[in-house]
XYZ file of C-alpha atoms in Angstrom:
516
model
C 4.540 27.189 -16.141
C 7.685 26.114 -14.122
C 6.744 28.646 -10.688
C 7.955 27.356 -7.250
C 6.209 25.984 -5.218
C 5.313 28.406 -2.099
C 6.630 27.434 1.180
C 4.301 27.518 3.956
C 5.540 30.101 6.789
C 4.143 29.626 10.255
C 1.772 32.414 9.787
C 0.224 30.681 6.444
C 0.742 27.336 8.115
C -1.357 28.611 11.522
C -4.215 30.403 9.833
C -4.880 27.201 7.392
C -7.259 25.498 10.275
C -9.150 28.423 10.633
C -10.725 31.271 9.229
C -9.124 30.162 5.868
C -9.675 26.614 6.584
C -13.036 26.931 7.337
C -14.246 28.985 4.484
C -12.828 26.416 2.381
C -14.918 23.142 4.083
C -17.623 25.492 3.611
C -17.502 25.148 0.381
C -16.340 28.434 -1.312
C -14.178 27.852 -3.873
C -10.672 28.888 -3.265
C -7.068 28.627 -3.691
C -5.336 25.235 -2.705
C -2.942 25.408 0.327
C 0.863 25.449 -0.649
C 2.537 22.512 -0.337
C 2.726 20.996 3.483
C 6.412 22.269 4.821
C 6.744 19.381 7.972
C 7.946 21.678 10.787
C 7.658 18.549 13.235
C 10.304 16.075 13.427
C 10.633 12.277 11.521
C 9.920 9.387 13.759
C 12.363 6.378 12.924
C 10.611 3.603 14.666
C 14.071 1.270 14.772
C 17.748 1.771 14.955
C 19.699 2.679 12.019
C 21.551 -0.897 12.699
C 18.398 -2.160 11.358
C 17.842 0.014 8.716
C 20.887 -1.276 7.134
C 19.936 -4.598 7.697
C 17.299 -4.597 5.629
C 18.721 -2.390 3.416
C 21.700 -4.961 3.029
C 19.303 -8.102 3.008
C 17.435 -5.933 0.106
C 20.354 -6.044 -2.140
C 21.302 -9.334 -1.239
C 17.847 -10.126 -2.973
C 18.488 -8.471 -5.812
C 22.172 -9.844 -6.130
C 21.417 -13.634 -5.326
C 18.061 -14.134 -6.459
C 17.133 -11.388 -9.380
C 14.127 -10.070 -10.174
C 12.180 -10.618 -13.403
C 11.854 -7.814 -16.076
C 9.596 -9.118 -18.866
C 10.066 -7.403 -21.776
C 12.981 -7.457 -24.459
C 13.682 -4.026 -24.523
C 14.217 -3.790 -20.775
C 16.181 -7.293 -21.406
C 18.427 -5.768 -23.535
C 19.248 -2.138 -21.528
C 19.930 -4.314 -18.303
C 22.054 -6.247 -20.897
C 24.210 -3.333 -22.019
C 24.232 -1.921 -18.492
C 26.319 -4.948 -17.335
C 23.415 -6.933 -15.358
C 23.354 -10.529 -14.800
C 20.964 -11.499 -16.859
C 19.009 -14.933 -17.919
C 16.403 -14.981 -19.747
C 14.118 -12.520 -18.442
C 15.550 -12.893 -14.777
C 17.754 -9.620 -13.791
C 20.338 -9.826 -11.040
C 21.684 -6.963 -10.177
C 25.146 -6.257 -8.490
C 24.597 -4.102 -5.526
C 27.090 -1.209 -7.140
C 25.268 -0.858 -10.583
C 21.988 -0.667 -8.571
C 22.616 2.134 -6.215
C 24.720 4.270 -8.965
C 21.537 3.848 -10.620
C 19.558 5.132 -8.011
C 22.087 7.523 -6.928
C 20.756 9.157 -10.021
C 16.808 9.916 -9.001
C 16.824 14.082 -7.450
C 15.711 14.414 -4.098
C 13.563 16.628 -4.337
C 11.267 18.430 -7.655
C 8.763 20.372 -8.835
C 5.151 19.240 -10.129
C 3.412 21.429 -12.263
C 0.242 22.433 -12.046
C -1.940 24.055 -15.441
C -2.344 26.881 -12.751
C 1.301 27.917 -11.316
C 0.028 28.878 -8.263
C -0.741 25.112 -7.610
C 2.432 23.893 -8.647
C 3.862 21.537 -5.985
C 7.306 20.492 -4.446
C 7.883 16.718 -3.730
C 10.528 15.139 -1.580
C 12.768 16.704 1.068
C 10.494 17.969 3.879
C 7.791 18.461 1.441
C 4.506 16.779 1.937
C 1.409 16.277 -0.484
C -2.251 14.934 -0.584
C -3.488 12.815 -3.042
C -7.471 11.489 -3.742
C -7.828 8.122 -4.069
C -7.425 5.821 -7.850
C -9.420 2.972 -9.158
C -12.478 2.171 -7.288
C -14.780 0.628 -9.985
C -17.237 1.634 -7.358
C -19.130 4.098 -5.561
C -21.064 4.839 -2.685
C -23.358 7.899 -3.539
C -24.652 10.624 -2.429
C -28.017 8.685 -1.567
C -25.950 5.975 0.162
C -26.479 3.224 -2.464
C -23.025 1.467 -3.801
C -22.753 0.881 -7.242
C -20.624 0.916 -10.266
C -18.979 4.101 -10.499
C -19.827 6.789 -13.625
C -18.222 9.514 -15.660
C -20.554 11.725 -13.863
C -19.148 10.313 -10.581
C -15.585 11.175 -11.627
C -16.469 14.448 -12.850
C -17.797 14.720 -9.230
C -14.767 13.591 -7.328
C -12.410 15.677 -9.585
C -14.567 18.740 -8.749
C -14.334 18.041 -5.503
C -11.068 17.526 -5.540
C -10.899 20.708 -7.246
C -12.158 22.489 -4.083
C -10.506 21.144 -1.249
C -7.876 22.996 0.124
C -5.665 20.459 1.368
C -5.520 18.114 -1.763
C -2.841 18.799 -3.876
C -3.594 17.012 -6.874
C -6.950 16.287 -8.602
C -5.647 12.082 -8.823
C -7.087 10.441 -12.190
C -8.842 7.508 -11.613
C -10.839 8.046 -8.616
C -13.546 6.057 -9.415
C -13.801 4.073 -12.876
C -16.424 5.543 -15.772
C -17.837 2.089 -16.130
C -20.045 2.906 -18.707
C -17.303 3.866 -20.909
C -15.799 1.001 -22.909
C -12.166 0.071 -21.607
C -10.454 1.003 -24.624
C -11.464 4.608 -24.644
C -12.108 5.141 -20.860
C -8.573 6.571 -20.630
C -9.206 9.656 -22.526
C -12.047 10.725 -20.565
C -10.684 9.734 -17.375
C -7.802 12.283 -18.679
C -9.760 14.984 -20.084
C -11.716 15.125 -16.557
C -9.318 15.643 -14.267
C -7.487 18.688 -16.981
C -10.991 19.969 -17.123
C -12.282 20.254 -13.808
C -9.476 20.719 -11.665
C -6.124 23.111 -12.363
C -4.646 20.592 -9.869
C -1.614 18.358 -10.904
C -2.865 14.751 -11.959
C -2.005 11.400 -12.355
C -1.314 9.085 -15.897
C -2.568 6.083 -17.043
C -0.469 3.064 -16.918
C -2.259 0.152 -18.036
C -0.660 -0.085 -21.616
C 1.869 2.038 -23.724
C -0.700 3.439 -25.678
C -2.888 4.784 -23.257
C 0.379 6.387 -21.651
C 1.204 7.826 -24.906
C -2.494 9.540 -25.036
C -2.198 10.633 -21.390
C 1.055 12.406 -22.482
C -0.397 13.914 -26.304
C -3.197 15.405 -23.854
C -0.710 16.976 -20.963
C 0.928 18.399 -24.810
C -1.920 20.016 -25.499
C -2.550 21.374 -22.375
C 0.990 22.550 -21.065
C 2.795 22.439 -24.133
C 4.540 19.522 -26.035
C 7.931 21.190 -25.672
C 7.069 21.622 -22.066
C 6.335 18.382 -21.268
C 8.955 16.782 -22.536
C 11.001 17.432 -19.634
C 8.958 19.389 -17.314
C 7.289 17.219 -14.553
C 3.127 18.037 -15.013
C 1.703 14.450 -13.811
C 2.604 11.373 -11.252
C 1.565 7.756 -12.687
C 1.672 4.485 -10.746
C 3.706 1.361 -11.300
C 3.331 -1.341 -9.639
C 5.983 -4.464 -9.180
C 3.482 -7.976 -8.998
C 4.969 -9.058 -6.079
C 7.369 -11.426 -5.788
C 9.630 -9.905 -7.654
C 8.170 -9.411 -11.276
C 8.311 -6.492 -13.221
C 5.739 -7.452 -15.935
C 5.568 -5.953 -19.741
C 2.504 -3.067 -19.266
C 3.983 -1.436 -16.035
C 7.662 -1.295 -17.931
C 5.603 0.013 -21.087
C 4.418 2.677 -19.211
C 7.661 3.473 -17.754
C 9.564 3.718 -20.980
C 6.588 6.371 -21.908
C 6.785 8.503 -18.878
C 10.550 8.458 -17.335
C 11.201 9.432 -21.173
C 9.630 12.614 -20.994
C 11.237 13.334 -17.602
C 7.828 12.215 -15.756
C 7.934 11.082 -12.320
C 6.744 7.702 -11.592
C 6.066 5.983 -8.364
C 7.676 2.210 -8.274
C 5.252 0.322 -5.835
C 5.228 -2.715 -5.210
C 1.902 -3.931 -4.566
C 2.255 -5.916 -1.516
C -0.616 -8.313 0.420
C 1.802 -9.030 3.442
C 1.327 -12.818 4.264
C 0.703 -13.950 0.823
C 2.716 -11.828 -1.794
C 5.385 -11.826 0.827
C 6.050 -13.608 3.741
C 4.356 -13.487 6.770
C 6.566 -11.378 8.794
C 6.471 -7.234 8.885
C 10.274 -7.030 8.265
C 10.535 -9.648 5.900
C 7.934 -7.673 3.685
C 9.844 -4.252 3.647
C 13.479 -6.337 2.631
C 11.518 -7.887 -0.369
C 9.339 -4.740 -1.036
C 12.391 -2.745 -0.667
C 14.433 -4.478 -3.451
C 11.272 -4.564 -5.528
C 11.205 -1.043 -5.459
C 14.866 -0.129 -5.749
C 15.229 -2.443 -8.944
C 12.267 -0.545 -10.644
C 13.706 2.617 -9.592
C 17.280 1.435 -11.013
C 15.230 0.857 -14.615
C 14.157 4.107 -14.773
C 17.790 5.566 -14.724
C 18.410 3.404 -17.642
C 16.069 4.827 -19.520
C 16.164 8.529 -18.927
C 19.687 9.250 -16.290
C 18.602 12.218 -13.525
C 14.316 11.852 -14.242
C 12.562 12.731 -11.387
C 11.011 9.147 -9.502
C 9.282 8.341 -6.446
C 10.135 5.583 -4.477
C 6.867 3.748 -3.518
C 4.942 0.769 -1.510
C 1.571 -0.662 -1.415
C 1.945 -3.143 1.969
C -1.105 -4.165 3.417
C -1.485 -7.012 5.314
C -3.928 -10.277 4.937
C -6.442 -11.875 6.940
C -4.753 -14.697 7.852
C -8.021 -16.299 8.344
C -9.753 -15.696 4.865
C -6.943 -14.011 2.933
C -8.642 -10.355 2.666
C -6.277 -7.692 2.836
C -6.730 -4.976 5.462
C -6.087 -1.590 5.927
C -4.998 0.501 8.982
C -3.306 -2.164 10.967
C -0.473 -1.412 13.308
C 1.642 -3.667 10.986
C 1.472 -1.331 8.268
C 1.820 1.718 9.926
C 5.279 -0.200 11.176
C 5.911 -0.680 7.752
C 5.320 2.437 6.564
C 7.845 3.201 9.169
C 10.636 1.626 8.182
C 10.026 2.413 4.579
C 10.573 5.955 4.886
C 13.882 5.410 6.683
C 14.618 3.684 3.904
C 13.574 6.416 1.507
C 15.677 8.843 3.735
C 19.044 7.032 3.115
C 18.449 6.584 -0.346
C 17.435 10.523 -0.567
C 14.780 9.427 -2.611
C 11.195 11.139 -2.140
C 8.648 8.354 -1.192
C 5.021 7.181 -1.368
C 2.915 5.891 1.161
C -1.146 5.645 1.330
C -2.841 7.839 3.990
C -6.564 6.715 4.753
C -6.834 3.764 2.972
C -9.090 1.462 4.895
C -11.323 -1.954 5.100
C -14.158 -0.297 5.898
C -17.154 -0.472 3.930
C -18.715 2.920 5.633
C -17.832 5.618 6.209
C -17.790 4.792 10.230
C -15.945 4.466 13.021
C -13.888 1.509 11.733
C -12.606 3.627 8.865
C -11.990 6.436 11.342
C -9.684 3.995 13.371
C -7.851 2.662 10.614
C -7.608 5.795 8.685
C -5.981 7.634 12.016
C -3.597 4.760 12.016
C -1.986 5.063 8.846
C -2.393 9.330 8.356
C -0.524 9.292 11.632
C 2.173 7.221 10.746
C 2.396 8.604 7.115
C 2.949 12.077 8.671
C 4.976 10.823 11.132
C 7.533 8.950 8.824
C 8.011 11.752 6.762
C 5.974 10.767 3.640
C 6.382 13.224 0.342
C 3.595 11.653 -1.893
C 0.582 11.175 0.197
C -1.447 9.154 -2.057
C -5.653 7.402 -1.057
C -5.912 10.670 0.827
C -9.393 10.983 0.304
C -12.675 8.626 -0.588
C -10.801 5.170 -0.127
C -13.216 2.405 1.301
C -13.565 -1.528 0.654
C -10.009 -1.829 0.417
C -10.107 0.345 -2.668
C -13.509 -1.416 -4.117
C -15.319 1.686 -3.664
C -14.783 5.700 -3.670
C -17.145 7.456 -0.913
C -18.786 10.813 -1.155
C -19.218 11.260 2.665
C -15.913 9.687 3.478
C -14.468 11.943 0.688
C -15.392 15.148 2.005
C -14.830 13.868 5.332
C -10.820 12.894 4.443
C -11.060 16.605 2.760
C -11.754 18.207 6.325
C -9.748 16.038 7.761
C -6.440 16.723 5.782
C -7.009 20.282 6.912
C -6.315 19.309 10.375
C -3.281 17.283 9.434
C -1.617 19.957 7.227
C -1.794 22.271 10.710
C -0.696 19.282 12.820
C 2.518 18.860 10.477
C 3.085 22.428 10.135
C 3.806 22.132 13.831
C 3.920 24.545 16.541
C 3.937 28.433 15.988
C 4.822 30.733 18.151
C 4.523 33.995 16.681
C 1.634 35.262 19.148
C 3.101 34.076 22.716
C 4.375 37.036 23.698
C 0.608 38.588 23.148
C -1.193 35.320 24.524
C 0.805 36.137 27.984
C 0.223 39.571 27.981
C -3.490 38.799 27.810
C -3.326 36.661 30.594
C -1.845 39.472 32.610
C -4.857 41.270 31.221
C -7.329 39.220 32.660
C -5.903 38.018 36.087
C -8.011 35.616 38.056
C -11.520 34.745 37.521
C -11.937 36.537 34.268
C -12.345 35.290 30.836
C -10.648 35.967 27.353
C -13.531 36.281 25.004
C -13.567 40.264 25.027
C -9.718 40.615 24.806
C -7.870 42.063 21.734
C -5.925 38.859 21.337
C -9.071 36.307 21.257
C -10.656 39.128 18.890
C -7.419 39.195 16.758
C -7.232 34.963 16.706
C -10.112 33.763 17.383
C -10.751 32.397 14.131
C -7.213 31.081 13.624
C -6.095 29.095 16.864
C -7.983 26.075 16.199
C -8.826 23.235 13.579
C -12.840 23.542 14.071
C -14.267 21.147 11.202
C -17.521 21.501 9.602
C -18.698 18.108 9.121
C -17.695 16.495 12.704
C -20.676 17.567 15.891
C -20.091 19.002 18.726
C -23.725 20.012 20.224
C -25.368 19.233 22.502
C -27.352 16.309 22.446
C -30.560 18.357 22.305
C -28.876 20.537 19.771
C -28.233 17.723 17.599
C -31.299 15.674 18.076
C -32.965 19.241 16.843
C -30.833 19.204 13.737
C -32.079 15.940 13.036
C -29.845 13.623 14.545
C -27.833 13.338 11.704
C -24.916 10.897 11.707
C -21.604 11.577 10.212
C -21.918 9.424 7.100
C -24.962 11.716 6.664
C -23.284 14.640 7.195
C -20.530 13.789 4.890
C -22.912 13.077 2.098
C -24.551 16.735 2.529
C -21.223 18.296 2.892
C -19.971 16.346 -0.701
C -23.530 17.773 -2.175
C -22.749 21.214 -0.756
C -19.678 21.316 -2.035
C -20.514 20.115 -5.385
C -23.225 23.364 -5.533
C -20.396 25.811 -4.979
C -18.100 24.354 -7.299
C -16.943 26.893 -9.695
C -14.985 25.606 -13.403
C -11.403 26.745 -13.455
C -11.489 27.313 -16.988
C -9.680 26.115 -19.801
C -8.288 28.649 -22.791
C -11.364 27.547 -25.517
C -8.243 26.801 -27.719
C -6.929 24.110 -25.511
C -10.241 22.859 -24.832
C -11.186 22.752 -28.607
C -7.469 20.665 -28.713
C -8.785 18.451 -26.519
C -12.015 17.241 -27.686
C -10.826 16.803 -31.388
C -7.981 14.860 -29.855
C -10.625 12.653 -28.064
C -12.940 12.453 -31.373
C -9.764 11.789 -33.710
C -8.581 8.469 -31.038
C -11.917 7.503 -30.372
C -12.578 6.787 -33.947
C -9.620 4.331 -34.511
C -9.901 2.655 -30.925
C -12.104 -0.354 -30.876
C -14.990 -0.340 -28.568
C -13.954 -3.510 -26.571
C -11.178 -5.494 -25.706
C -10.764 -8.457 -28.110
């Protein structure tokens, strides 16, 4: 199970917004693109003076002020690891901490059911991730309401298809109609099912971690995953500075198997932070560094991800907002961060405030994909369907983030120039007052020089008012049926499948059917 991941050459990396491209946002199922190889360079938005700054300031939080772990166990580890501690507050001196995270590889391998989906994360690897835990859904009618297993079987499939989407997520949208304390096995058993993609855990107690990990046994092999990464799960710090009992359950669960984690604090800048852009990252920064630092106690060398969820508030009503300039800053400075630490990193691509799929979300999504690509993110995540500030999971702005991460995956890849000596020998070919169309070089590329997307109009306006004058929230809703017509099962071996429903039967029996 344990296959590299496959680097993208120029040649794979120039024919992915084309001919390849567009079979895929046609629908045909297909083979996911390797992981993204950035060939352009990092943009570090301040000096590394300031870096350090912040980075200092950061453990100056952690030294002076602590940060809360609640929960006895992780009490007594920070305890025997030589912490400050009182109570449940943690200080931590700025050596212990960074030996700690001194620990956490660079870079490492995610495993996919199918090897040839297996990913690399960190370094100058980049990878797309759907969107988690909208409870609900905009449909393929246009109607928003709660969200459905069918839904998620949907999105996974979907998911499934696109070639730019590394991983198949979890929760994309919620199965509302499945009572809380068994959701998690179905959320689970759809994303193994319908996608050969790596996924993502469930966090929100130890025993639904445990379950996540009994299922990724039966799938991959409980030897296998006991130290072989196969899934990504979310933890997020309650900003200020509290690392409550569930999120450290979870962790105990997953860094113990050698299971990467992302430690995010879940930032609404102005209100769980201060109101200042630079403030946020020093407190978010320590947040995630003492998180990361817990992890190391648990299992020394697991694989992590250091992550952030900064967003800022309307300072008029509270709301929290998505692509704003201030978090694409952030997101800056956070991946500088990352870099000196040599930690891989999260960040959130198209998450937006939208409630459409429209030309807000367009703005705002551009904002933050931009800077996330731009910073050097590894872990990509709300790459696709995000809208109402995570409320809701789109269909049309789902498969229109699909054929949109095709685009960026070529734009990252940058610039090849394997055909430039042929591109100037054609224009010798043609002289003045000619055209290329007929020439051996447009014949040879002509399906592989540009990003052309499916879903996105170019017509005329006659041409389009003859199509029906579709809008692109239509369009995205056809393309997300289309897609879901062509979608082909990657099976599972009948064994493992058999495994997996008696596993669900056999927990479903002893788990109550509500939350008492």
């Amino acid at each position: 199970m344990n296959a590299p991941a496959v680097e993208v050459s120029e040649h794979t990396n120039r024919r992915s917004g084309g001919r390849l491209g567009r079979k895929a946002l046609r629908g045909t199922p297909m083979a996911s693109f390797p992981t993204l190889v950035r060939k352009i360079p990092v943009y570090q938005m301040v000096p590394d003076e300031a870096v350090e700054l912040i980075h200092q300031e950061s453990l100056s939080i952690l030294e002076e002020v602590g940060c809360e772990f609640r929960d006895d166990e992780a009490i007594a580890l920070w305890k025997a690891a030589g912490a400050d501690v009182s109570e449940t507050r943690v200080r931590i001196d700025r050596a212990l901490l960074m030996e700690l995270v001194s620990k956490v590889p660079p870079e490492f391998t995610l495993n996919a059911r199918n090897p040839e989906r297996s990913v690399r994360v960190g370094g100058n690897n980049s990878i797309f991730v759907p969107m988690y835990g909208a409870p609900y859904v905009r449909d393929l009618d246009n109607n928003r309401r709660y969200g459905t297993l069918a839904d998620l079987n949907n999105f996974h499939k979907i998911a499934y298809m696109a070639p730019a989407l590394h991983s198949s997520s979890s929760v994309i949208c919620e199965p509302m109609e499945i009572a809380v304390p068994k959701r998690h096995l179905h959320i689970i058993h759809s994303a193994l099912k319908h996608s050969d993609k790596p996924f993502m855990g469930i966090v929100t107690s130890r025993e639904r971690a445990e379950d996540t990990m009994a299922m990724a046994g039966i799938v991959f092999g409980e030897d296998y995953v006991r130290d072989n990464p196969v899934l990504v799960s979310i933890t997020n710090c309650n900003s200020p500075l509290v690392w409550d009992a569930t999120m450290l359950d979870a962790m105990k669960v997953y860094a113990r198997h050698n299971q990467p984690l992302i430690l995010a604090p879940f930032a609404l800048c102005g209100a769980s932070t201060s109101a200042s852009a630079v403030g946020a990252v020093a407190q978010v920064n320590a947040e995630a560094l003492a998180g990361i630092a817990f992890t190391q106690l648990l299992r020394p060398g697991s694989p992590q991800i250091y992550g952030q969820f900064m967003v800022t508030v309307d300072m008029k009503t509270g709301a929290p907002m998505g692509g704003t300039p201030e978090a694409a800053q952030m997101m800056y400075l956070m991946g500088a961060l990352a870099r000196k630490y040599r930690l891989p990193w999260r960040t959130s691509g198209f998450h937006v405030g939208s409630k459409l799929n429209d030309a807000q979300a367009g703005y705002e999504a551009n904002m933050l994909m931009h800077a996330a690509i731009l910073a050097g993110a590894n872990y990509i995540w709300h790459s696709a369907g995000w809208l109402e500030a995570g409320l809701t999971c789109g269909y049309s702005k789902f498969a229109t983030d699909c054929e949109q991460l095709v685009g960026w995956y070529k734009y990252a890849g940058g610039l090849p120039f394997d055909d430039f000596k042929e591109a100037m020998a054609a224009i010798r070919e043609v002289g003045p007052q000619g055209h290329f169309l007929g020439t051996q070089h447009t014949l040879d590329h002509f399906e592989s020089a540009f990003f052309i997307p499916s879903i996105m109009d170019f017509n005329s306006f006659e041409q389009w008012k003859a199509e029906g004058a579709k809008d692109h929230d239509t369009r995205g809703r056809e393309k997300a049926r289309n897609m879901l017509a062509d979608y082909e099962e990657p099976k599972l071996d009948e064994g493992i499948a058999d495994g997996l429903r008696d596993f669900i039967a056999q927990r479903e029996e002893r788990l109550p059917d509500s939350i008492s």
